[in-house]
Tab-separated table of C-alpha atoms in Angstrom:
chain	number	residue	atom	x	y	z
A	416	UNK	CA	27.692	12.890	-29.027
A	417	UNK	CA	26.260	10.450	-26.665
A	418	UNK	CA	27.828	9.899	-23.311
A	419	UNK	CA	29.693	6.524	-23.342
A	420	UNK	CA	28.013	3.797	-21.183
A	421	UNK	CA	30.206	3.247	-18.082
A	422	UNK	CA	31.979	-0.163	-17.777
A	423	UNK	CA	29.928	-2.782	-16.276
A	424	UNK	CA	26.638	-0.928	-17.240
A	425	UNK	CA	24.093	-1.524	-19.982
A	426	UNK	CA	21.707	1.011	-21.581
A	427	UNK	CA	18.219	0.737	-23.079
A	428	UNK	CA	15.357	2.897	-23.668
A	429	UNK	CA	11.760	1.943	-22.825
A	430	UNK	CA	8.637	4.216	-23.192
A	431	UNK	CA	10.899	7.180	-24.009
A	432	UNK	CA	12.842	6.747	-20.756
A	433	UNK	CA	16.621	5.717	-20.892
A	434	UNK	CA	17.749	3.183	-18.406
A	435	UNK	CA	21.516	2.830	-17.357
A	436	UNK	CA	21.796	-0.157	-14.983
A	437	UNK	CA	24.317	-2.910	-14.225
A	438	UNK	CA	24.920	-5.322	-17.094
A	439	UNK	CA	23.718	-8.223	-15.103
A	440	UNK	CA	20.271	-6.988	-16.149
A	441	UNK	CA	18.687	-7.627	-19.668
A	442	UNK	CA	15.655	-5.662	-20.850
A	443	UNK	CA	12.605	-7.608	-21.586
A	444	UNK	CA	9.701	-5.072	-21.978
A	445	UNK	CA	8.003	-2.091	-20.334
A	446	UNK	CA	5.444	-3.057	-17.663
A	447	UNK	CA	3.974	0.088	-16.270
A	448	UNK	CA	4.299	3.700	-15.541
A	449	UNK	CA	3.782	4.670	-11.892
A	450	UNK	CA	3.480	8.074	-10.082
A	451	UNK	CA	7.288	8.067	-9.627
A	452	UNK	CA	8.609	6.523	-12.711
A	453	UNK	CA	8.713	3.825	-15.417
A	454	UNK	CA	8.832	0.032	-14.482
A	455	UNK	CA	10.366	-2.579	-16.895
A	456	UNK	CA	10.839	-6.250	-16.696
A	457	UNK	CA	14.339	-7.668	-17.016
A	458	UNK	CA	16.245	-10.785	-16.629
A	459	UNK	CA	18.892	-10.784	-13.799
A	460	UNK	CA	21.641	-12.958	-15.309
A	461	UNK	CA	23.244	-13.398	-11.715
A	462	UNK	CA	20.207	-15.174	-10.339
A	463	UNK	CA	18.470	-16.292	-13.688
A	464	UNK	CA	15.210	-14.713	-12.489
A	465	UNK	CA	12.977	-12.147	-13.953
A	466	UNK	CA	12.800	-8.821	-12.000
A	467	UNK	CA	11.135	-5.397	-12.137
A	468	UNK	CA	13.315	-2.273	-12.436
A	469	UNK	CA	11.735	1.081	-11.582
A	470	UNK	CA	13.615	4.187	-12.683
A	471	UNK	CA	12.737	7.290	-10.772
A	472	UNK	CA	14.048	10.166	-12.749
A	473	UNK	CA	14.766	13.511	-11.251
A	474	UNK	CA	13.942	11.920	-7.883
A	475	UNK	CA	15.073	14.873	-5.843
A	476	UNK	CA	13.189	17.611	-7.425
A	477	UNK	CA	10.473	17.231	-4.774
A	478	UNK	CA	12.164	16.759	-1.476
A	479	UNK	CA	8.975	15.372	0.146
A	480	UNK	CA	8.564	12.773	-2.528
A	481	UNK	CA	12.267	11.831	-2.385
A	482	UNK	CA	11.951	11.346	1.422
A	483	UNK	CA	9.022	8.999	0.675
A	484	UNK	CA	11.156	6.985	-1.800
A	485	UNK	CA	13.851	6.710	0.873
A	486	UNK	CA	11.186	5.628	3.351
A	487	UNK	CA	9.844	2.859	0.941
A	488	UNK	CA	13.503	1.665	0.316
A	489	UNK	CA	14.207	1.379	4.094
A	490	UNK	CA	10.871	-0.389	4.728
A	491	UNK	CA	11.262	-2.881	1.857
A	492	UNK	CA	14.890	-3.523	2.892
A	493	UNK	CA	13.524	-4.415	6.363
A	494	UNK	CA	10.492	-6.385	5.435
A	495	UNK	CA	10.803	-10.054	4.628
A	496	UNK	CA	7.339	-11.645	3.878
A	497	UNK	CA	5.843	-13.542	0.970
A	498	UNK	CA	2.904	-11.043	0.722
A	499	UNK	CA	5.139	-7.824	0.660
A	500	UNK	CA	7.136	-6.979	-2.356
A	501	UNK	CA	10.865	-7.816	-2.096
A	502	UNK	CA	13.578	-5.274	-2.615
A	503	UNK	CA	16.437	-7.013	-4.458
A	504	UNK	CA	18.758	-4.295	-5.455
A	505	UNK	CA	19.149	-0.457	-5.386
A	506	UNK	CA	21.628	0.557	-8.189
A	507	UNK	CA	24.739	2.361	-6.849
A	508	UNK	CA	24.626	5.885	-7.954
A	509	UNK	CA	27.878	7.246	-9.688
A	510	UNK	CA	28.581	9.346	-6.386
A	511	UNK	CA	27.349	10.147	-2.980
A	512	UNK	CA	25.702	13.454	-4.182
A	513	UNK	CA	24.954	15.245	-7.397
A	514	UNK	CA	23.053	12.424	-9.143
A	515	UNK	CA	19.414	12.575	-10.236
A	516	UNK	CA	18.009	9.217	-10.840
A	517	UNK	CA	17.347	6.257	-8.548
A	518	UNK	CA	16.908	2.633	-9.805
A	519	UNK	CA	14.942	0.082	-7.592
A	520	UNK	CA	14.847	-3.672	-8.413
A	521	UNK	CA	12.119	-5.708	-7.081
A	522	UNK	CA	10.257	-9.098	-7.609
A	523	UNK	CA	8.554	-9.093	-11.094
A	524	UNK	CA	4.817	-9.247	-10.841
A	525	UNK	CA	2.590	-9.416	-13.833
A	526	UNK	CA	-0.387	-7.257	-12.989
A	527	UNK	CA	-2.300	-5.652	-10.159
A	528	UNK	CA	-5.638	-6.156	-8.452
A	529	UNK	CA	-7.118	-3.077	-9.895
A	530	UNK	CA	-6.508	-4.454	-13.382
A	531	UNK	CA	-7.922	-7.902	-12.454
A	532	UNK	CA	-11.132	-6.355	-10.813
A	533	UNK	CA	-11.850	-4.309	-14.027
A	534	UNK	CA	-10.916	-7.147	-16.445
A	535	UNK	CA	-13.407	-9.642	-17.785
A	536	UNK	CA	-11.763	-12.425	-15.929
A	537	UNK	CA	-14.326	-14.380	-13.751
A	538	UNK	CA	-13.694	-13.840	-10.043
A	539	UNK	CA	-14.996	-16.774	-8.023
A	540	UNK	CA	-15.472	-16.736	-4.209
A	541	UNK	CA	-12.309	-18.846	-4.027
A	542	UNK	CA	-10.373	-16.058	-5.863
A	543	UNK	CA	-11.732	-13.374	-3.572
A	544	UNK	CA	-11.079	-15.457	-0.468
A	545	UNK	CA	-7.409	-16.111	-1.503
A	546	UNK	CA	-6.678	-12.427	-2.418
A	547	UNK	CA	-8.281	-11.232	0.920
A	548	UNK	CA	-6.286	-13.853	2.869
A	549	UNK	CA	-3.012	-12.929	1.432
A	550	UNK	CA	-3.740	-9.185	1.743
A	551	UNK	CA	-4.517	-9.619	5.498
A	552	UNK	CA	-1.526	-11.949	5.944
A	553	UNK	CA	0.685	-9.206	4.649
A	554	UNK	CA	-0.933	-6.504	6.698
A	555	UNK	CA	-0.558	-8.697	9.828
A	556	UNK	CA	3.117	-8.762	9.266
A	557	UNK	CA	3.376	-5.000	8.457
A	558	UNK	CA	1.414	-4.109	11.634
A	559	UNK	CA	3.466	-6.430	13.788
A	560	UNK	CA	6.428	-4.327	12.590
A	561	UNK	CA	4.852	-1.287	14.154
A	562	UNK	CA	4.031	0.111	10.722
A	563	UNK	CA	0.715	1.339	9.229
A	564	UNK	CA	0.662	1.196	5.363
A	565	UNK	CA	-1.971	4.035	5.027
A	566	UNK	CA	-2.313	3.759	1.270
A	567	UNK	CA	-3.773	0.183	0.621
A	568	UNK	CA	-5.969	0.184	-2.546
A	569	UNK	CA	-6.231	-2.389	-5.355
A	570	UNK	CA	-3.465	-0.811	-7.649
A	571	UNK	CA	-1.018	-1.323	-4.758
A	572	UNK	CA	-1.550	-5.124	-4.576
A	573	UNK	CA	0.499	-6.847	-7.095
A	574	UNK	CA	-0.440	-10.192	-8.562
A	575	UNK	CA	1.025	-12.815	-10.861
A	576	UNK	CA	-0.638	-15.707	-12.871
A	577	UNK	CA	-0.914	-18.222	-9.934
A	578	UNK	CA	-2.687	-15.479	-7.890
A	579	UNK	CA	0.036	-14.769	-5.506
A	580	UNK	CA	-0.432	-11.314	-4.010
A	581	UNK	CA	2.179	-8.737	-2.747
A	582	UNK	CA	1.654	-5.400	-1.236
A	583	UNK	CA	3.761	-2.600	-2.615
A	584	UNK	CA	3.976	1.210	-2.377
A	585	UNK	CA	4.990	1.848	1.164
A	586	UNK	CA	6.104	5.405	0.653
A	587	UNK	CA	3.208	6.661	2.772
A	588	UNK	CA	3.740	4.207	5.675
A	589	UNK	CA	4.163	5.467	9.248
A	590	UNK	CA	4.861	4.189	12.636
A	591	UNK	CA	1.893	4.312	14.782
A	592	UNK	CA	3.463	5.364	18.048
A	593	UNK	CA	5.081	8.368	16.630
A	594	UNK	CA	3.931	11.924	16.746
A	595	UNK	CA	1.139	12.520	14.320
A	596	UNK	CA	2.834	15.349	12.331
A	597	UNK	CA	0.356	16.554	9.598
A	598	UNK	CA	-0.633	12.842	8.931
A	599	UNK	CA	-3.520	13.898	6.949
A	600	UNK	CA	-2.078	15.310	3.865
A	601	UNK	CA	-1.303	12.330	1.763
A	602	UNK	CA	-3.070	9.360	3.334
A	603	UNK	CA	-4.798	6.901	1.288
A	604	UNK	CA	-6.557	7.596	-2.098
A	605	UNK	CA	-9.761	9.124	-0.875
A	606	UNK	CA	-12.149	6.267	-1.752
A	607	UNK	CA	-10.185	3.915	0.683
A	608	UNK	CA	-9.913	6.471	3.511
A	609	UNK	CA	-11.373	5.448	6.939
A	610	UNK	CA	-13.926	7.834	8.424
A	611	UNK	CA	-11.378	9.018	11.025
A	612	UNK	CA	-8.952	10.108	8.299
A	613	UNK	CA	-11.544	11.937	6.309
A	614	UNK	CA	-12.870	13.619	9.602
A	615	UNK	CA	-9.340	14.663	10.485
A	616	UNK	CA	-9.204	12.818	13.915
A	617	UNK	CA	-5.937	12.679	15.680
A	618	UNK	CA	-6.720	9.136	16.380
A	619	UNK	CA	-4.672	7.241	13.888
A	620	UNK	CA	-4.329	3.515	14.566
A	621	UNK	CA	-3.807	0.336	12.554
A	622	UNK	CA	-7.560	0.283	12.031
A	623	UNK	CA	-7.241	2.703	9.090
A	624	UNK	CA	-5.599	-0.232	7.085
A	625	UNK	CA	-8.517	-2.466	8.022
A	626	UNK	CA	-10.986	-0.067	6.705
A	627	UNK	CA	-9.047	0.095	3.329
A	628	UNK	CA	-9.023	-3.722	3.226
A	629	UNK	CA	-12.812	-3.696	3.766
A	630	UNK	CA	-13.156	-1.259	0.822
A	631	UNK	CA	-11.019	-3.588	-1.354
A	632	UNK	CA	-13.034	-6.618	-0.331
A	633	UNK	CA	-16.290	-4.729	-1.391
A	634	UNK	CA	-14.622	-3.836	-4.780
A	635	UNK	CA	-13.789	-7.531	-5.268
A	636	UNK	CA	-17.295	-8.564	-4.530
A	637	UNK	CA	-19.008	-5.887	-6.654
A	638	UNK	CA	-16.354	-5.114	-9.332
A	639	UNK	CA	-16.854	-1.434	-8.422
A	640	UNK	CA	-15.568	0.918	-5.740
A	641	UNK	CA	-17.957	1.054	-2.656
A	642	UNK	CA	-17.357	4.658	-1.694
A	643	UNK	CA	-16.216	6.636	-4.860
A	644	UNK	CA	-16.553	10.045	-3.276
A	645	UNK	CA	-15.958	13.178	-5.393
A	646	UNK	CA	-14.661	15.186	-2.403
A	647	UNK	CA	-14.346	14.534	1.209
A	648	UNK	CA	-17.932	15.650	2.153
A	649	UNK	CA	-19.321	13.447	-0.618
A	650	UNK	CA	-17.127	10.667	0.813
A	651	UNK	CA	-18.592	11.069	4.369
A	652	UNK	CA	-22.029	11.061	2.856
A	653	UNK	CA	-21.551	7.886	0.870
A	654	UNK	CA	-20.044	6.070	3.944
A	655	UNK	CA	-23.114	7.044	6.076
A	656	UNK	CA	-25.381	6.091	3.026
A	657	UNK	CA	-24.204	2.482	3.498
A	658	UNK	CA	-23.398	2.183	7.164
A	659	UNK	CA	-26.202	4.325	8.483
A	660	UNK	CA	-25.906	7.507	10.707
A	661	UNK	CA	-23.486	6.825	13.590
A	662	UNK	CA	-24.871	7.265	17.079
A	663	UNK	CA	-23.256	9.868	19.411
A	664	UNK	CA	-20.990	7.107	21.031
A	665	UNK	CA	-19.691	6.174	17.638
A	666	UNK	CA	-18.765	9.852	16.965
A	667	UNK	CA	-16.766	10.231	20.114
A	668	UNK	CA	-13.476	9.917	18.241
A	669	UNK	CA	-14.248	12.890	16.028
A	670	UNK	CA	-12.454	15.668	17.852
A	671	UNK	CA	-13.499	18.316	15.260
A	672	UNK	CA	-16.761	19.977	16.294
A	673	UNK	CA	-17.488	21.135	12.767
A	674	UNK	CA	-17.310	17.606	11.466
A	675	UNK	CA	-19.692	16.351	14.068
A	676	UNK	CA	-22.175	19.237	13.289
A	677	UNK	CA	-21.882	18.307	9.534
A	678	UNK	CA	-22.810	14.722	10.313
A	679	UNK	CA	-25.564	15.552	12.665
A	680	UNK	CA	-27.260	17.824	10.035
A	681	UNK	CA	-27.279	15.089	7.341
A	682	UNK	CA	-30.609	13.233	6.825
A	683	UNK	CA	-30.806	10.234	9.155
A	684	UNK	CA	-29.873	7.153	7.325
A	685	UNK	CA	-30.485	3.390	8.200
A	686	UNK	CA	-27.817	0.869	7.764
A	687	UNK	CA	-28.041	-1.023	4.315
A	688	UNK	CA	-27.994	-4.731	4.320
A	689	UNK	CA	-24.794	-6.188	2.777
A	690	UNK	CA	-27.007	-8.836	1.092
A	691	UNK	CA	-28.837	-6.147	-0.771
A	692	UNK	CA	-25.540	-4.571	-2.029
A	693	UNK	CA	-23.990	-7.900	-2.911
A	694	UNK	CA	-26.753	-10.409	-3.538
A	695	UNK	CA	-24.436	-13.080	-5.098
A	696	UNK	CA	-21.782	-12.880	-2.401
A	697	UNK	CA	-20.972	-15.697	-0.035
A	698	UNK	CA	-22.967	-14.777	3.066
A	699	UNK	CA	-19.917	-15.589	5.290
A	700	UNK	CA	-17.906	-13.002	3.244
A	701	UNK	CA	-20.571	-10.414	4.132
A	702	UNK	CA	-20.309	-11.263	7.812
A	703	UNK	CA	-16.623	-10.469	7.731
A	704	UNK	CA	-17.017	-7.251	5.639
A	705	UNK	CA	-19.485	-6.081	8.330
A	706	UNK	CA	-16.724	-6.306	10.920
A	707	UNK	CA	-14.138	-4.413	8.763
A	708	UNK	CA	-16.299	-1.495	7.431
A	709	UNK	CA	-17.174	-0.152	10.904
A	710	UNK	CA	-17.618	3.599	11.382
A	711	UNK	CA	-16.010	3.797	14.761
A	712	UNK	CA	-12.301	2.677	14.674
A	713	UNK	CA	-12.545	1.304	18.198
A	714	UNK	CA	-15.097	-1.163	17.269
A	715	UNK	CA	-13.542	-2.192	13.949
A	716	UNK	CA	-11.911	-5.519	13.865
A	717	UNK	CA	-8.182	-5.957	14.092
A	718	UNK	CA	-6.279	-7.948	11.447
A	719	UNK	CA	-5.806	-10.857	13.801
A	720	UNK	CA	-9.730	-11.039	14.349
A	721	UNK	CA	-10.210	-10.837	10.576
A	722	UNK	CA	-7.793	-13.686	9.862
A	723	UNK	CA	-9.514	-15.796	12.456
A	724	UNK	CA	-12.977	-15.407	10.888
A	725	UNK	CA	-14.774	-18.465	9.494
A	726	UNK	CA	-14.420	-16.991	5.960
A	727	UNK	CA	-10.755	-18.134	6.046
A	728	UNK	CA	-11.177	-21.448	7.884
A	729	UNK	CA	-9.570	-23.370	4.985
A	730	UNK	CA	-6.588	-20.946	4.625
A	731	UNK	CA	-5.881	-19.609	8.172
A	732	UNK	CA	-3.035	-21.174	10.149
A	733	UNK	CA	-1.405	-18.922	12.712
A	734	UNK	CA	1.850	-20.979	12.525
A	735	UNK	CA	2.152	-19.974	8.880
A	736	UNK	CA	1.435	-16.362	9.290
A	737	UNK	CA	4.748	-14.879	10.358
A	738	UNK	CA	5.301	-11.730	12.330
A	739	UNK	CA	8.218	-9.314	12.021
A	740	UNK	CA	11.166	-10.188	14.020
A	741	UNK	CA	11.289	-6.719	15.752
A	742	UNK	CA	9.553	-3.384	15.160
A	743	UNK	CA	10.892	-1.266	12.378
A	744	UNK	CA	13.242	1.462	13.552
A	745	UNK	CA	11.757	4.881	12.536
A	746	UNK	CA	14.527	6.963	13.970
A	747	UNK	CA	15.961	7.638	10.595
A	748	UNK	CA	12.808	9.498	9.383
A	749	UNK	CA	13.330	12.463	11.720
A	750	UNK	CA	15.203	14.843	9.586
A	751	UNK	CA	14.371	17.970	7.586
A	752	UNK	CA	14.974	16.847	3.887
A	753	UNK	CA	17.777	18.464	1.793
A	754	UNK	CA	18.916	17.331	-1.491
A	755	UNK	CA	22.413	16.436	-0.169
A	756	UNK	CA	20.992	14.475	2.878
A	757	UNK	CA	18.650	12.505	0.702
A	758	UNK	CA	21.189	11.655	-2.045
A	759	UNK	CA	23.613	10.535	0.713
A	760	UNK	CA	20.903	8.402	2.420
A	761	UNK	CA	20.007	6.706	-0.895
A	762	UNK	CA	23.673	6.040	-1.653
A	763	UNK	CA	24.020	4.410	1.811
A	764	UNK	CA	21.048	2.212	1.013
A	765	UNK	CA	22.528	1.143	-2.309
A	766	UNK	CA	25.931	0.315	-0.673
A	767	UNK	CA	24.131	-2.537	1.316
A	768	UNK	CA	23.664	-4.146	-2.137
A	769	UNK	CA	26.963	-3.063	-3.648
A	770	UNK	CA	29.655	-2.992	-0.845
A	771	UNK	CA	32.796	-1.220	-1.839
A	772	UNK	CA	35.846	-3.158	-0.701
């Protein structure tokens, strides 16, 4: 016998996964399968809009992952920006503890930048400019809230038909004035990692997101990843192969003597010309990428400098580039995860959308 569906709920199956959600939602189709679960499109009959519903099954099996999901829910609940995905609902679990699944409802986006880059769709300089402008506008807002995203890559940038872009997947985000507790483990898919991350520097700043944005920019220009390293040593060699061998001043941030020795033993490389790599690109775009993909994080441009670059002169307007109203409060994050604590925290987040009288 199947369990009866609770009152006020609806049940459907998509991609072999069963969803039980509030009956205001009507299933349309499956959209994707992420690292953490299945995403479907649905109609929200309360607001008459299309939404995305992500089910994270057995969410508490891995407590580190569950803590990441909590972090993402907290951040998305705090953020309010056109270029960051909006959290519309967290389904109220049946009890404070003892449940297994989490359902998160967000804006519905049709595709992501990774799919667009590797599609046959023509990408003009106007497209690239608009995607990069929206990405940097979103990063400006995230940084102004005292948050580093740490995992920017094309598949984490969602798009819809009119080219609106929204940043998602904030589970790896961190505050940048906090203790750097083992910050290296999960940061950024390797191809988009800044040199200071690969070389295990303790110098973690907002500039790691600018490096990732530069890698995304290059991927838009060349329709292929710029630094597809097979392991972290290969990654360093590929970066140096394009940017040239760093001088001793530009290696000052590397606190690890072994990493410095490794670089000094590599054959000396000259910097490649961006025009050679991307002969069809707008030269103004290449001027900007040159400021973003800088080995030394202290010399890499900030997001404010990037937005002010001539490449965005038709789009950039500081008055329409909002900042966060206050810094994000990271104090909640300072706990040793247990299943009971995490289920309780997620329940509290869901209560914000479903107040119980």
